[in-house]
mmCIF file of C-alpha atoms in Angstrom:
data_model
loop_
_atom_site.group_PDB
_atom_site.id
_atom_site.type_symbol
_atom_site.label_atom_id
_atom_site.label_comp_id
_atom_site.label_asym_id
_atom_site.label_seq_id
_atom_site.Cartn_x
_atom_site.Cartn_y
_atom_site.Cartn_z
ATOM 1 C CA MET H 1 117.021 198.460 -127.966
ATOM 2 C CA THR H 2 115.903 195.163 -129.336
ATOM 3 C CA ALA H 3 112.620 195.373 -129.963
ATOM 4 C CA THR H 4 110.836 196.257 -133.212
ATOM 5 C CA SER H 5 108.027 198.228 -134.062
ATOM 6 C CA SER H 6 106.227 195.338 -134.462
ATOM 7 C CA ASP H 7 107.110 194.607 -131.003
ATOM 8 C CA ILE H 8 105.674 197.512 -129.582
ATOM 9 C CA ASP H 9 102.491 197.057 -131.390
ATOM 10 C CA ARG H 10 102.232 193.790 -129.716
ATOM 11 C CA ALA H 11 102.489 194.638 -126.498
ATOM 12 C CA ALA H 12 99.905 197.560 -127.009
ATOM 13 C CA GLY H 13 97.635 195.847 -127.954
ATOM 14 C CA TRP H 14 98.155 193.430 -124.992
ATOM 15 C CA LEU H 15 98.059 196.388 -122.863
ATOM 16 C CA ARG H 16 94.450 197.130 -124.434
ATOM 17 C CA ALA H 17 93.377 193.902 -123.980
ATOM 18 C CA GLY H 18 94.491 193.298 -120.268
ATOM 19 C CA GLY H 19 97.281 192.045 -121.089
ATOM 20 C CA LEU H 20 100.804 192.221 -118.705
ATOM 21 C CA VAL H 21 103.792 193.097 -120.559
ATOM 22 C CA ALA H 22 107.640 193.706 -119.288
ATOM 23 C CA LEU H 23 108.926 196.382 -120.434
ATOM 24 C CA PRO H 24 112.441 198.311 -120.122
ATOM 25 C CA THR H 25 113.287 201.440 -118.195
ATOM 26 C CA GLU H 26 116.285 203.271 -117.924
ATOM 27 C CA THR H 27 115.853 201.830 -114.297
ATOM 28 C CA VAL H 28 114.239 198.015 -113.944
ATOM 29 C CA TYR H 29 112.545 196.166 -116.041
ATOM 30 C CA GLY H 30 108.321 196.598 -115.113
ATOM 31 C CA LEU H 31 105.539 194.828 -114.760
ATOM 32 C CA GLY H 32 103.448 196.696 -116.871
ATOM 33 C CA ALA H 33 99.351 197.148 -117.300
ATOM 34 C CA ASN H 34 96.810 199.158 -118.382
ATOM 35 C CA ALA H 35 96.730 202.159 -115.456
ATOM 36 C CA GLU H 36 92.802 202.371 -116.058
ATOM 37 C CA ASP H 37 91.929 199.103 -115.944
ATOM 38 C CA PRO H 38 91.390 197.694 -112.699
ATOM 39 C CA ALA H 39 91.433 193.827 -114.140
ATOM 40 C CA ALA H 40 94.585 194.345 -115.377
ATOM 41 C CA VAL H 41 95.788 195.751 -112.394
ATOM 42 C CA ALA H 42 94.956 193.305 -109.862
ATOM 43 C CA ARG H 43 96.708 191.015 -112.352
ATOM 44 C CA ILE H 44 99.832 192.496 -111.822
ATOM 45 C CA PHE H 45 99.243 191.975 -107.446
ATOM 46 C CA GLN H 46 98.310 188.244 -108.358
ATOM 47 C CA VAL H 47 100.769 187.201 -110.575
ATOM 48 C CA LYS H 48 103.593 189.507 -108.336
ATOM 49 C CA GLY H 49 102.147 188.232 -104.875
ATOM 50 C CA ARG H 50 102.524 192.072 -103.685
ATOM 51 C CA PRO H 51 100.320 193.289 -101.418
ATOM 52 C CA PRO H 52 97.358 195.352 -102.679
ATOM 53 C CA SER H 53 98.152 197.806 -100.339
ATOM 54 C CA HIS H 54 100.905 198.822 -102.287
ATOM 55 C CA PRO H 55 100.360 201.217 -104.978
ATOM 56 C CA LEU H 56 102.572 200.887 -108.334
ATOM 57 C CA ILE H 57 103.536 203.845 -110.128
ATOM 58 C CA VAL H 58 101.817 205.329 -113.511
ATOM 59 C CA HIS H 59 104.098 205.543 -115.940
ATOM 60 C CA ILE H 60 103.120 208.079 -118.926
ATOM 61 C CA ALA H 61 104.839 208.817 -122.182
ATOM 62 C CA ASP H 62 105.658 212.914 -121.552
ATOM 63 C CA ALA H 63 105.111 215.190 -118.416
ATOM 64 C CA ASP H 64 102.767 216.619 -120.901
ATOM 65 C CA GLN H 65 100.528 214.249 -119.853
ATOM 66 C CA LEU H 66 100.929 215.071 -116.318
ATOM 67 C CA ASP H 67 97.745 217.045 -115.936
ATOM 68 C CA ASP H 68 95.553 213.901 -117.624
ATOM 69 C CA TRP H 69 96.634 211.898 -114.514
ATOM 70 C CA VAL H 70 96.346 214.187 -110.971
ATOM 71 C CA GLU H 71 94.046 217.021 -109.734
ATOM 72 C CA GLU H 72 96.787 219.782 -109.871
ATOM 73 C CA VAL H 73 100.060 220.552 -110.590
ATOM 74 C CA PRO H 74 102.125 221.949 -107.941
ATOM 75 C CA VAL H 75 105.111 225.054 -109.434
ATOM 76 C CA THR H 76 107.466 222.187 -107.598
ATOM 77 C CA ALA H 77 106.170 219.151 -109.334
ATOM 78 C CA ARG H 78 106.392 221.631 -112.838
ATOM 79 C CA LEU H 79 110.152 222.366 -112.124
ATOM 80 C CA LEU H 80 111.088 218.446 -111.770
ATOM 81 C CA ALA H 81 109.011 217.255 -114.421
ATOM 82 C CA GLU H 82 110.676 219.548 -116.834
ATOM 83 C CA HIS H 83 114.585 218.745 -115.195
ATOM 84 C CA PHE H 84 114.224 215.774 -113.903
ATOM 85 C CA TRP H 85 111.450 214.067 -117.162
ATOM 86 C CA PRO H 86 112.227 211.664 -118.646
ATOM 87 C CA GLY H 87 114.396 209.906 -116.301
ATOM 88 C CA PRO H 88 114.795 208.063 -112.880
ATOM 89 C CA LEU H 89 112.328 210.502 -111.343
ATOM 90 C CA THR H 90 108.928 209.129 -109.412
ATOM 91 C CA LEU H 91 106.345 212.405 -107.913
ATOM 92 C CA VAL H 92 103.772 211.397 -105.772
ATOM 93 C CA LEU H 93 100.847 213.771 -106.399
ATOM 94 C CA ARG H 94 96.377 213.910 -105.492
ATOM 95 C CA ARG H 95 95.492 211.364 -107.613
ATOM 96 C CA GLY H 96 92.605 212.102 -111.264
ATOM 97 C CA ARG H 97 89.811 210.627 -112.026
ATOM 98 C CA ARG H 98 91.591 208.321 -114.830
ATOM 99 C CA VAL H 99 93.847 206.481 -111.764
ATOM 100 C CA PRO H 100 91.385 203.645 -110.111
ATOM 101 C CA LEU H 101 92.265 203.499 -106.485
ATOM 102 C CA GLU H 102 93.207 199.965 -107.122
ATOM 103 C CA ALA H 103 96.189 200.893 -108.655
ATOM 104 C CA THR H 104 97.000 203.604 -105.728
ATOM 105 C CA GLY H 105 96.714 200.789 -102.609
ATOM 106 C CA GLY H 106 93.600 202.525 -101.855
ATOM 107 C CA LEU H 107 95.102 206.136 -101.333
ATOM 108 C CA GLU H 108 94.344 208.822 -102.338
ATOM 109 C CA THR H 109 97.639 209.783 -103.980
ATOM 110 C CA VAL H 110 99.279 208.354 -106.978
ATOM 111 C CA ALA H 111 103.022 208.161 -108.087
ATOM 112 C CA VAL H 112 103.550 208.720 -111.822
ATOM 113 C CA ARG H 113 107.018 209.665 -113.755
ATOM 114 C CA VAL H 114 107.860 209.675 -117.678
ATOM 115 C CA PRO H 115 110.807 206.835 -117.936
ATOM 116 C CA ASP H 116 113.988 207.502 -119.882
ATOM 117 C CA HIS H 117 113.928 204.400 -122.969
ATOM 118 C CA PRO H 118 113.254 204.617 -125.795
ATOM 119 C CA VAL H 119 111.674 201.293 -126.273
ATOM 120 C CA ALA H 120 109.286 202.272 -123.369
ATOM 121 C CA LEU H 121 108.198 205.782 -124.404
ATOM 122 C CA ALA H 122 107.597 203.918 -128.087
ATOM 123 C CA LEU H 123 105.245 201.458 -126.436
ATOM 124 C CA LEU H 124 103.630 204.208 -124.036
ATOM 125 C CA SER H 125 102.935 206.268 -127.971
ATOM 126 C CA ALA H 126 102.062 203.549 -128.748
ATOM 127 C CA PHE H 127 99.094 202.126 -126.137
ATOM 128 C CA GLY H 128 97.840 205.901 -125.808
ATOM 129 C CA GLY H 129 97.565 205.644 -121.566
ATOM 130 C CA GLY H 130 99.240 204.990 -118.808
ATOM 131 C CA VAL H 131 100.895 202.348 -117.818
ATOM 132 C CA THR H 132 100.977 201.115 -114.124
ATOM 133 C CA ALA H 133 104.616 199.253 -113.808
ATOM 134 C CA PRO H 134 106.240 197.862 -110.762
ATOM 135 C CA SER H 135 109.480 195.996 -111.221
ATOM 136 C CA ALA H 136 108.940 192.809 -113.004
ATOM 137 C CA ASN H 137 110.115 189.925 -110.356
ATOM 138 C CA ARG H 138 108.449 188.947 -107.066
ATOM 139 C CA PHE H 139 107.111 190.428 -104.218
ATOM 140 C CA GLY H 140 110.259 191.121 -102.346
ATOM 141 C CA SER H 141 113.342 189.888 -104.521
ATOM 142 C CA VAL H 142 115.914 190.826 -107.200
ATOM 143 C CA SER H 143 114.618 193.538 -109.261
ATOM 144 C CA PRO H 144 115.313 192.237 -112.534
ATOM 145 C CA THR H 145 118.162 194.622 -115.349
ATOM 146 C CA THR H 146 118.044 192.476 -118.401
ATOM 147 C CA ALA H 147 114.648 190.594 -120.238
ATOM 148 C CA ASP H 148 116.049 187.395 -119.383
ATOM 149 C CA HIS H 149 115.917 188.158 -115.745
ATOM 150 C CA VAL H 150 111.900 188.171 -116.311
ATOM 151 C CA ARG H 151 111.111 185.269 -118.020
ATOM 152 C CA THR H 152 113.928 183.164 -115.553
ATOM 153 C CA GLU H 153 111.562 184.700 -112.547
ATOM 154 C CA LEU H 154 108.256 185.004 -113.992
ATOM 155 C CA GLY H 155 107.771 182.690 -116.837
ATOM 156 C CA ASP H 156 104.500 181.980 -118.660
ATOM 157 C CA ALA H 157 102.928 184.326 -116.143
ATOM 158 C CA VAL H 158 103.372 187.844 -118.415
ATOM 159 C CA ASP H 159 101.933 187.901 -121.651
ATOM 160 C CA PHE H 160 104.511 189.786 -123.708
ATOM 161 C CA VAL H 161 107.919 190.998 -122.328
ATOM 162 C CA LEU H 162 109.808 193.671 -124.843
ATOM 163 C CA ASP H 163 113.525 193.225 -124.959
ATOM 164 C CA GLY H 164 115.167 196.596 -124.090
ATOM 165 C CA GLY H 165 118.926 195.331 -123.245
ATOM 166 C CA PRO H 166 120.524 195.924 -120.012
ATOM 167 C CA CYS H 167 118.629 198.773 -118.282
ATOM 168 C CA GLN H 168 121.017 202.073 -117.589
ATOM 169 C CA VAL H 169 120.620 202.979 -114.434
ATOM 170 C CA GLY H 170 119.984 199.599 -112.160
ATOM 171 C CA VAL H 171 118.451 200.935 -109.415
ATOM 172 C CA GLU H 172 114.555 202.215 -109.176
ATOM 173 C CA SER H 173 113.666 205.198 -109.648
ATOM 174 C CA THR H 174 113.759 208.463 -106.800
ATOM 175 C CA ILE H 175 110.154 209.135 -105.322
ATOM 176 C CA VAL H 176 109.540 212.810 -104.413
ATOM 177 C CA ASP H 177 106.300 213.217 -102.245
ATOM 178 C CA VAL H 178 105.302 216.902 -103.344
ATOM 179 C CA THR H 179 101.980 217.148 -102.039
ATOM 180 C CA GLY H 180 103.391 218.904 -99.157
ATOM 181 C CA GLU H 181 104.064 222.402 -98.580
ATOM 182 C CA PHE H 182 107.945 220.955 -98.893
ATOM 183 C CA PRO H 183 108.753 218.289 -100.973
ATOM 184 C CA SER H 184 110.271 214.931 -99.503
ATOM 185 C CA ILE H 185 112.366 211.784 -100.575
ATOM 186 C CA LEU H 186 110.222 209.030 -99.979
ATOM 187 C CA ARG H 187 112.634 206.205 -101.782
ATOM 188 C CA PRO H 188 116.309 207.299 -102.906
ATOM 189 C CA GLY H 189 116.440 206.345 -106.582
ATOM 190 C CA GLY H 190 118.215 206.627 -110.157
ATOM 191 C CA VAL H 191 118.438 211.050 -108.725
ATOM 192 C CA THR H 192 120.009 211.610 -106.537
ATOM 193 C CA ARG H 193 119.350 214.451 -103.360
ATOM 194 C CA GLU H 194 122.074 216.751 -104.768
ATOM 195 C CA ASP H 195 120.940 216.877 -108.161
ATOM 196 C CA LEU H 196 117.236 218.036 -106.459
ATOM 197 C CA GLU H 197 118.153 220.433 -103.874
ATOM 198 C CA ALA H 198 120.201 221.982 -106.428
ATOM 199 C CA VAL H 199 116.949 222.845 -108.975
ATOM 200 C CA LEU H 200 115.123 224.064 -106.431
ATOM 201 C CA GLY H 201 117.328 225.581 -104.414
ATOM 202 C CA ILE H 202 116.245 224.563 -101.397
ATOM 203 C CA PRO H 203 117.318 221.417 -98.353
ATOM 204 C CA ILE H 204 114.996 218.042 -99.113
ATOM 205 C CA GLY H 205 114.034 216.514 -95.967
ATOM 206 C CA VAL H 206 114.125 212.313 -96.227
ATOM 207 C CA PRO H 207 111.624 211.423 -93.079
ATOM 208 C CA SER H 208 112.128 207.962 -91.716
ATOM 209 C CA THR H 209 108.254 207.063 -92.144
ATOM 210 C CA SER H 210 105.449 209.226 -94.054
ATOM 211 C CA HIS H 211 102.102 208.330 -94.187
ATOM 212 C CA VAL H 212 102.130 208.584 -98.043
ATOM 213 C CA ARG H 213 102.788 204.742 -98.729
ATOM 214 C CA VAL H 214 104.960 204.208 -102.249
ATOM 215 C CA PRO H 215 107.107 200.962 -103.364
ATOM 216 C CA GLY H 216 110.059 199.916 -101.659
ATOM 217 C CA GLN H 217 109.299 200.266 -98.224
ATOM 218 C CA HIS H 218 108.826 196.772 -97.254
ATOM 219 C CA PRO H 219 111.450 195.884 -94.552
ATOM 220 C CA SER H 220 112.786 193.004 -96.253
ATOM 221 C CA HIS H 221 112.810 193.731 -100.312
ATOM 222 C CA TYR H 222 115.435 193.900 -103.388
ATOM 223 C CA ALA H 223 116.756 190.352 -101.688
ATOM 224 C CA PRO H 224 118.162 187.650 -102.977
ATOM 225 C CA ARG H 225 117.755 183.988 -101.562
ATOM 226 C CA ALA H 226 120.778 184.192 -99.535
ATOM 227 C CA ARG H 227 120.812 185.341 -96.506
ATOM 228 C CA VAL H 228 122.688 189.216 -96.618
ATOM 229 C CA VAL H 229 125.051 190.740 -93.599
ATOM 230 C CA LEU H 230 126.427 193.973 -94.102
ATOM 231 C CA VAL H 231 129.346 195.028 -92.110
ATOM 232 C CA GLU H 232 131.486 197.633 -91.953
ATOM 233 C CA PRO H 233 134.457 197.595 -95.142
ATOM 234 C CA GLU H 234 137.565 196.512 -92.979
ATOM 235 C CA LYS H 235 135.607 193.706 -91.146
ATOM 236 C CA VAL H 236 134.249 192.293 -94.473
ATOM 237 C CA VAL H 237 137.202 189.535 -94.960
ATOM 238 C CA ALA H 238 137.133 188.574 -91.464
ATOM 239 C CA GLU H 239 133.999 188.140 -90.829
ATOM 240 C CA ALA H 240 133.430 186.612 -94.555
ATOM 241 C CA LYS H 241 135.890 184.246 -93.421
ATOM 242 C CA THR H 242 134.340 183.384 -90.269
ATOM 243 C CA ALA H 243 131.335 182.287 -91.648
ATOM 244 C CA GLN H 244 133.215 180.283 -94.219
ATOM 245 C CA GLU H 245 134.437 178.536 -91.108
ATOM 246 C CA LEU H 246 130.614 178.223 -90.158
ATOM 247 C CA GLY H 247 130.030 176.221 -93.123
ATOM 248 C CA HIS H 248 128.289 179.128 -95.014
ATOM 249 C CA ARG H 249 128.284 179.421 -98.646
ATOM 250 C CA VAL H 250 129.661 183.019 -98.611
ATOM 251 C CA GLY H 251 129.984 185.156 -101.143
ATOM 252 C CA VAL H 252 131.108 188.735 -100.916
ATOM 253 C CA LEU H 253 130.383 191.819 -102.331
ATOM 254 C CA LEU H 254 134.050 193.009 -102.828
ATOM 255 C CA PRO H 255 135.152 197.320 -102.202
ATOM 256 C CA ALA H 256 137.127 198.239 -105.367
ATOM 257 C CA SER H 257 139.352 199.742 -101.918
ATOM 258 C CA LEU H 258 140.678 195.924 -101.340
ATOM 259 C CA THR H 259 140.864 194.438 -105.241
ATOM 260 C CA GLY H 260 143.199 192.027 -104.782
ATOM 261 C CA THR H 261 142.933 191.151 -101.685
ATOM 262 C CA ALA H 262 143.241 187.283 -100.925
ATOM 263 C CA MET H 263 139.273 185.654 -99.722
ATOM 264 C CA THR H 264 138.836 182.776 -97.789
ATOM 265 C CA ALA H 265 135.218 182.831 -99.846
ATOM 266 C CA HIS H 266 132.735 180.559 -101.657
ATOM 267 C CA ALA H 267 132.163 183.566 -104.433
ATOM 268 C CA VAL H 268 133.284 186.836 -104.712
ATOM 269 C CA VAL H 269 132.247 189.845 -106.561
ATOM 270 C CA THR H 270 135.011 192.929 -106.920
ATOM 271 C CA LEU H 271 132.703 195.904 -106.624
ATOM 272 C CA PRO H 272 132.971 198.773 -109.747
ATOM 273 C CA GLY H 273 134.718 202.281 -108.047
ATOM 274 C CA SER H 274 131.992 204.375 -109.318
ATOM 275 C CA MET H 275 128.506 204.673 -107.761
ATOM 276 C CA ASP H 276 126.933 204.871 -111.643
ATOM 277 C CA SER H 277 128.628 201.834 -111.882
ATOM 278 C CA TYR H 278 127.745 200.193 -108.680
ATOM 279 C CA ALA H 279 124.189 200.593 -109.145
ATOM 280 C CA HIS H 280 123.789 199.729 -112.995
ATOM 281 C CA GLY H 281 125.528 195.955 -111.477
ATOM 282 C CA LEU H 282 123.735 195.203 -107.794
ATOM 283 C CA TYR H 283 121.195 193.422 -108.954
ATOM 284 C CA GLY H 284 123.432 191.185 -111.604
ATOM 285 C CA PHE H 285 125.930 191.077 -108.488
ATOM 286 C CA LEU H 286 122.724 189.420 -106.165
ATOM 287 C CA ARG H 287 121.566 187.539 -109.108
ATOM 288 C CA GLU H 288 125.231 186.476 -109.655
ATOM 289 C CA LEU H 289 125.944 184.981 -105.896
ATOM 290 C CA ASP H 290 122.527 183.430 -105.765
ATOM 291 C CA GLN H 291 123.110 181.586 -108.867
ATOM 292 C CA GLN H 292 126.550 180.233 -107.150
ATOM 293 C CA GLY H 293 124.922 179.181 -104.923
ATOM 294 C CA CYS H 294 125.543 180.978 -102.250
ATOM 295 C CA ASP H 295 123.931 181.405 -98.945
ATOM 296 C CA LEU H 296 124.713 184.187 -97.432
ATOM 297 C CA ILE H 297 126.662 187.260 -98.751
ATOM 298 C CA VAL H 298 129.047 189.756 -96.790
ATOM 299 C CA ALA H 299 128.645 192.963 -98.363
ATOM 300 C CA SER H 300 129.532 196.715 -96.998
ATOM 301 C CA LEU H 301 128.036 199.991 -97.218
ATOM 302 C CA PRO H 302 128.819 202.648 -99.831
ATOM 303 C CA ALA H 303 129.094 206.484 -99.036
ATOM 304 C CA GLU H 304 126.068 207.291 -98.296
ATOM 305 C CA GLU H 305 126.564 210.253 -101.074
ATOM 306 C CA GLY H 306 124.692 210.941 -104.608
ATOM 307 C CA LEU H 307 123.565 207.165 -105.755
ATOM 308 C CA GLY H 308 125.823 205.664 -102.820
ATOM 309 C CA VAL H 309 121.982 206.329 -100.778
ATOM 310 C CA ALA H 310 120.587 204.392 -103.152
ATOM 311 C CA ILE H 311 122.800 201.687 -103.230
ATOM 312 C CA ALA H 312 122.803 201.328 -99.307
ATOM 313 C CA ASN H 313 119.006 201.697 -98.937
ATOM 314 C CA ARG H 314 118.721 198.727 -101.072
ATOM 315 C CA LEU H 315 121.320 196.890 -99.914
ATOM 316 C CA HIS H 316 119.601 197.946 -95.728
ATOM 317 C CA ARG H 317 116.369 196.383 -97.621
ATOM 318 C CA ALA H 318 117.594 193.327 -98.604
ATOM 319 C CA ALA H 319 119.294 192.631 -95.794
ATOM 320 C CA GLY H 320 116.118 192.829 -93.859
ATOM 321 C CA PRO H 321 115.699 194.009 -90.463
ATOM 322 C CA ARG H 322 118.752 191.652 -89.496
ATOM 323 C CA SER H 323 121.100 194.308 -91.098
ATOM 324 C CA SER H 324 124.456 193.789 -89.988
ATOM 325 C CA ALA H 325 126.488 191.014 -88.506
#
């Protein structure tokens, strides 16, 4: 934690004045505005280049504040909040009157969470209200996990940047819709499906489509400048060699199982063996390959269990509609 109490007070002042503040969370850095100020919320969309139909997440300081922001809190929502807040879980509920439609993309639902980061919680407490905060980057690009990522990408468009060090989780929160009879995962993230099912004691669906719009559903999202190609792990080396021979400056996300393999590539990032470490570093790895001048990134998907589901989701979105070679 590098932000001081003076920094937090200044950031809270910017929020009260309608400004934009980049704040650290355990997942990624967010671009925050006063959730009750439609003009400030509109600035988020303008700075990011984000379509106004894409809803934002309202961040609050404590689960006890949930009733202030939503119409009703079902038993399932209270149970999940009790177990996972503060933490990388976002709940979709019926919008309360305090939330302007500008923050929900015109929907009558709102996404809410309590972040698990001391700087974010200190800011929310000092500010005293809710903060809408999508990732602090241009729409569709790689999410920032350090304050320097925010400064490099958004520069002076942000009124104040709170530096809370590198984000610990590294991928966005899991979004769960609790407005229906049964909860469903709309976006996999830092809380796994297995964790949710263990608490609720019932299977949780992951619908391929939903009438509820949430962040991260765009066909191309979390994307580096380089084109991302997804292949089976055993095809990574051959795909990289072929692309290199075709004149591409190839970057490779090399699975831990292939550590030490001879590669024909412009740049290689050897992935960590644990899913926690992979998720923590994913966006940094993509940024590193961009910075090394790669125009094509070859990657394979992890096993889709636990945090591997969230990582695979981000890689598919980064690759866009053309997700495989």
